[in-house]
Amino acid sequence: LKDLKYADSHEWVKVAGNSATIGITDHAQDHLGDVVYVELPEVGAAVKQGESFGAVESVKATSDVNSPVSGKVVEVNEELSGSPAKVNSSPYEDGWIIKVEMKDAGELKNLMDSEEYSKFCEEEDSKH
């Protein structure tokens, strides 16, 4: 999706002002398979760019979820506790994981745009 930024660990971030909504990409959920559990952080928790804040567990594997930006968690998607499969069915809409109040918008420069991310995924897939 064009208006998103992407981390090389397959998280996306959608920025509106100082607020960043974060989830895992369609590519990531596709590789994980059916998501059965999402470990969410507490509201108020601090997250750092590139560091894990939770995990997504699928029938195949458990994968850490890293924050593409630094800041404070202001909201978590409680619906994922009862319906973790939303990460599969709607990774960019209903399947978002957390919302963060960003500390430093300059960190967005470290992330990829949609074209760069597509190329990154193609290269990564060709290695497997």
PDB file of C-alpha atoms in Angstrom:
ATOM      1  CA  LEU A   1       0.000   0.000   0.000  1.00  0.00           C
ATOM      2  CA  LYS A   2       1.341   3.379  -1.076  1.00  0.00           C
ATOM      3  CA  ASP A   3       0.781   5.479   2.061  1.00  0.00           C
ATOM      4  CA  LEU A   4       2.543   3.061   4.394  1.00  0.00           C
ATOM      5  CA  LYS A   5       6.177   2.668   5.444  1.00  0.00           C
ATOM      6  CA  TYR A   6       7.746  -0.754   5.958  1.00  0.00           C
ATOM      7  CA  ALA A   7      10.429  -2.295   8.164  1.00  0.00           C
ATOM      8  CA  ASP A   8      12.718  -5.077   6.924  1.00  0.00           C
ATOM      9  CA  SER A   9      11.225  -7.268   9.669  1.00  0.00           C
ATOM     10  CA  HIS A  10       7.857  -7.094   7.822  1.00  0.00           C
ATOM     11  CA  GLU A  11       5.921  -4.591   9.913  1.00  0.00           C
ATOM     12  CA  TRP A  12       4.021  -1.684   8.381  1.00  0.00           C
ATOM     13  CA  VAL A  13       3.331   1.729   9.848  1.00  0.00           C
ATOM     14  CA  LYS A  14       0.663   4.234   8.869  1.00  0.00           C
ATOM     15  CA  VAL A  15       1.385   7.734  10.109  1.00  0.00           C
ATOM     16  CA  ALA A  16      -1.205  10.417  10.839  1.00  0.00           C
ATOM     17  CA  GLY A  17       0.397  13.433  12.485  1.00  0.00           C
ATOM     18  CA  ASN A  18       2.214  12.127  15.568  1.00  0.00           C
ATOM     19  CA  SER A  19       0.257   8.867  15.650  1.00  0.00           C
ATOM     20  CA  ALA A  20       1.537   5.638  14.093  1.00  0.00           C
ATOM     21  CA  THR A  21      -0.619   2.557  13.535  1.00  0.00           C
ATOM     22  CA  ILE A  22       1.451  -0.631  13.323  1.00  0.00           C
ATOM     23  CA  GLY A  23       0.771  -4.139  12.062  1.00  0.00           C
ATOM     24  CA  ILE A  24       2.418  -6.966  10.169  1.00  0.00           C
ATOM     25  CA  THR A  25       2.419  -7.009   6.389  1.00  0.00           C
ATOM     26  CA  ASP A  26       0.404  -9.208   4.072  1.00  0.00           C
ATOM     27  CA  HIS A  27       3.707 -10.835   3.094  1.00  0.00           C
ATOM     28  CA  ALA A  28       4.429 -11.693   6.741  1.00  0.00           C
ATOM     29  CA  GLN A  29       0.981 -13.102   7.512  1.00  0.00           C
ATOM     30  CA  ASP A  30       1.121 -15.137   4.300  1.00  0.00           C
ATOM     31  CA  HIS A  31       4.422 -16.736   5.355  1.00  0.00           C
ATOM     32  CA  LEU A  32       3.230 -17.334   8.919  1.00  0.00           C
ATOM     33  CA  GLY A  33       0.006 -19.081   7.966  1.00  0.00           C
ATOM     34  CA  ASP A  34      -3.093 -19.071  10.178  1.00  0.00           C
ATOM     35  CA  VAL A  35      -2.553 -16.774  13.157  1.00  0.00           C
ATOM     36  CA  VAL A  36      -3.866 -18.322  16.383  1.00  0.00           C
ATOM     37  CA  TYR A  37      -2.625 -15.828  18.999  1.00  0.00           C
ATOM     38  CA  VAL A  38      -1.336 -12.257  19.157  1.00  0.00           C
ATOM     39  CA  GLU A  39       0.713 -11.152  22.168  1.00  0.00           C
ATOM     40  CA  LEU A  40      -0.079  -7.485  22.806  1.00  0.00           C
ATOM     41  CA  PRO A  41       1.890  -4.972  24.887  1.00  0.00           C
ATOM     42  CA  GLU A  42       0.306  -2.844  27.631  1.00  0.00           C
ATOM     43  CA  VAL A  43      -1.024   0.621  26.837  1.00  0.00           C
ATOM     44  CA  GLY A  44       1.628   3.077  28.054  1.00  0.00           C
ATOM     45  CA  ALA A  45       4.516   0.722  27.260  1.00  0.00           C
ATOM     46  CA  ALA A  46       7.541   2.262  25.560  1.00  0.00           C
ATOM     47  CA  VAL A  47       8.581   0.823  22.185  1.00  0.00           C
ATOM     48  CA  LYS A  48      11.859   1.352  20.343  1.00  0.00           C
ATOM     49  CA  GLN A  49      12.467   1.257  16.623  1.00  0.00           C
ATOM     50  CA  GLY A  50      13.620  -2.212  15.604  1.00  0.00           C
ATOM     51  CA  GLU A  51      12.871  -3.818  18.979  1.00  0.00           C
ATOM     52  CA  SER A  52      10.247  -6.444  19.759  1.00  0.00           C
ATOM     53  CA  PHE A  53       7.017  -5.376  21.489  1.00  0.00           C
ATOM     54  CA  GLY A  54       4.993  -8.571  21.135  1.00  0.00           C
ATOM     55  CA  ALA A  55       4.564 -11.703  19.077  1.00  0.00           C
ATOM     56  CA  VAL A  56       2.290 -13.346  16.564  1.00  0.00           C
ATOM     57  CA  GLU A  57       1.782 -17.075  16.927  1.00  0.00           C
ATOM     58  CA  SER A  58       0.623 -19.134  13.970  1.00  0.00           C
ATOM     59  CA  VAL A  59       0.092 -22.818  13.336  1.00  0.00           C
ATOM     60  CA  LYS A  60       3.634 -22.876  11.882  1.00  0.00           C
ATOM     61  CA  ALA A  61       5.706 -20.601  14.106  1.00  0.00           C
ATOM     62  CA  THR A  62       5.883 -17.810  16.635  1.00  0.00           C
ATOM     63  CA  SER A  63       7.327 -14.589  15.327  1.00  0.00           C
ATOM     64  CA  ASP A  64       8.369 -11.460  17.216  1.00  0.00           C
ATOM     65  CA  VAL A  65       6.716  -8.233  16.163  1.00  0.00           C
ATOM     66  CA  ASN A  66       9.141  -5.302  16.094  1.00  0.00           C
ATOM     67  CA  SER A  67       8.208  -1.651  16.256  1.00  0.00           C
ATOM     68  CA  PRO A  68       9.055   0.365  13.126  1.00  0.00           C
ATOM     69  CA  VAL A  69       9.107   3.561  15.261  1.00  0.00           C
ATOM     70  CA  SER A  70       9.951   4.601  18.824  1.00  0.00           C
ATOM     71  CA  GLY A  71       7.364   6.008  21.179  1.00  0.00           C
ATOM     72  CA  LYS A  72       4.605   5.133  23.611  1.00  0.00           C
ATOM     73  CA  VAL A  73       1.786   2.625  23.037  1.00  0.00           C
ATOM     74  CA  VAL A  74      -1.489   4.577  23.182  1.00  0.00           C
ATOM     75  CA  GLU A  75      -3.847   1.838  21.986  1.00  0.00           C
ATOM     76  CA  VAL A  76      -3.793  -1.917  21.398  1.00  0.00           C
ATOM     77  CA  ASN A  77      -6.177  -3.839  19.156  1.00  0.00           C
ATOM     78  CA  GLU A  78      -8.090  -5.789  21.819  1.00  0.00           C
ATOM     79  CA  GLU A  79     -10.167  -7.494  19.102  1.00  0.00           C
ATOM     80  CA  LEU A  80      -7.120  -9.615  18.236  1.00  0.00           C
ATOM     81  CA  SER A  81      -7.384 -11.377  21.608  1.00  0.00           C
ATOM     82  CA  GLY A  82     -10.641 -13.010  20.513  1.00  0.00           C
ATOM     83  CA  SER A  83     -10.093 -12.907  16.752  1.00  0.00           C
ATOM     84  CA  PRO A  84      -6.363 -13.281  15.988  1.00  0.00           C
ATOM     85  CA  ALA A  85      -7.212 -14.381  12.420  1.00  0.00           C
ATOM     86  CA  LYS A  86      -7.968 -10.716  11.578  1.00  0.00           C
ATOM     87  CA  VAL A  87      -4.198 -10.431  11.114  1.00  0.00           C
ATOM     88  CA  ASN A  88      -4.600 -12.876   8.196  1.00  0.00           C
ATOM     89  CA  SER A  89      -7.869 -11.649   6.718  1.00  0.00           C
ATOM     90  CA  SER A  90      -7.227  -7.912   7.016  1.00  0.00           C
ATOM     91  CA  PRO A  91      -3.564  -7.188   7.835  1.00  0.00           C
ATOM     92  CA  TYR A  92      -3.801  -3.479   6.899  1.00  0.00           C
ATOM     93  CA  GLU A  93      -7.258  -2.667   8.290  1.00  0.00           C
ATOM     94  CA  ASP A  94      -8.906  -4.710  11.078  1.00  0.00           C
ATOM     95  CA  GLY A  95      -5.696  -6.611  11.848  1.00  0.00           C
ATOM     96  CA  TRP A  96      -3.611  -3.644  13.067  1.00  0.00           C
ATOM     97  CA  ILE A  97      -1.791  -4.446  16.310  1.00  0.00           C
ATOM     98  CA  ILE A  98      -0.870  -1.231  18.156  1.00  0.00           C
ATOM     99  CA  LYS A  99      -1.030   2.547  17.882  1.00  0.00           C
ATOM    100  CA  VAL A 100       1.981   4.526  19.030  1.00  0.00           C
ATOM    101  CA  GLU A 101       2.586   8.187  19.830  1.00  0.00           C
ATOM    102  CA  MET A 102       5.856   8.729  17.964  1.00  0.00           C
ATOM    103  CA  LYS A 103       8.900  10.239  19.655  1.00  0.00           C
ATOM    104  CA  ASP A 104      10.857  11.061  16.514  1.00  0.00           C
ATOM    105  CA  ALA A 105       9.244  11.281  13.067  1.00  0.00           C
ATOM    106  CA  GLY A 106      12.780  11.371  11.625  1.00  0.00           C
ATOM    107  CA  GLU A 107      12.950   7.609  12.226  1.00  0.00           C
ATOM    108  CA  LEU A 108      10.556   7.141   9.296  1.00  0.00           C
ATOM    109  CA  LYS A 109      13.525   7.823   6.995  1.00  0.00           C
ATOM    110  CA  ASN A 110      14.948   4.449   8.104  1.00  0.00           C
ATOM    111  CA  LEU A 111      11.919   2.612   6.673  1.00  0.00           C
ATOM    112  CA  MET A 112      11.070   1.504   3.141  1.00  0.00           C
ATOM    113  CA  ASP A 113       8.279   2.777   0.917  1.00  0.00           C
ATOM    114  CA  SER A 114       5.956   0.340  -0.843  1.00  0.00           C
ATOM    115  CA  GLU A 115       8.157  -0.060  -3.942  1.00  0.00           C
ATOM    116  CA  GLU A 116      11.308  -0.682  -1.906  1.00  0.00           C
ATOM    117  CA  TYR A 117       9.445  -3.156   0.293  1.00  0.00           C
ATOM    118  CA  SER A 118       8.081  -5.078  -2.717  1.00  0.00           C
ATOM    119  CA  LYS A 119      11.611  -5.427  -4.116  1.00  0.00           C
ATOM    120  CA  PHE A 120      12.908  -6.455  -0.685  1.00  0.00           C
ATOM    121  CA  CYS A 121      10.286  -9.230  -0.430  1.00  0.00           C
ATOM    122  CA  GLU A 122      11.040 -10.490  -3.956  1.00  0.00           C
ATOM    123  CA  GLU A 123      14.760 -10.662  -3.167  1.00  0.00           C
ATOM    124  CA  GLU A 124      14.118 -12.372   0.169  1.00  0.00           C
ATOM    125  CA  ASP A 125      11.744 -14.915  -1.406  1.00  0.00           C
ATOM    126  CA  SER A 126      14.224 -15.719  -4.171  1.00  0.00           C
ATOM    127  CA  LYS A 127      16.735 -16.813  -1.501  1.00  0.00           C
ATOM    128  CA  HIS A 128      14.379 -19.456  -0.086  1.00  0.00           C
TER     129      HIS A 128
END
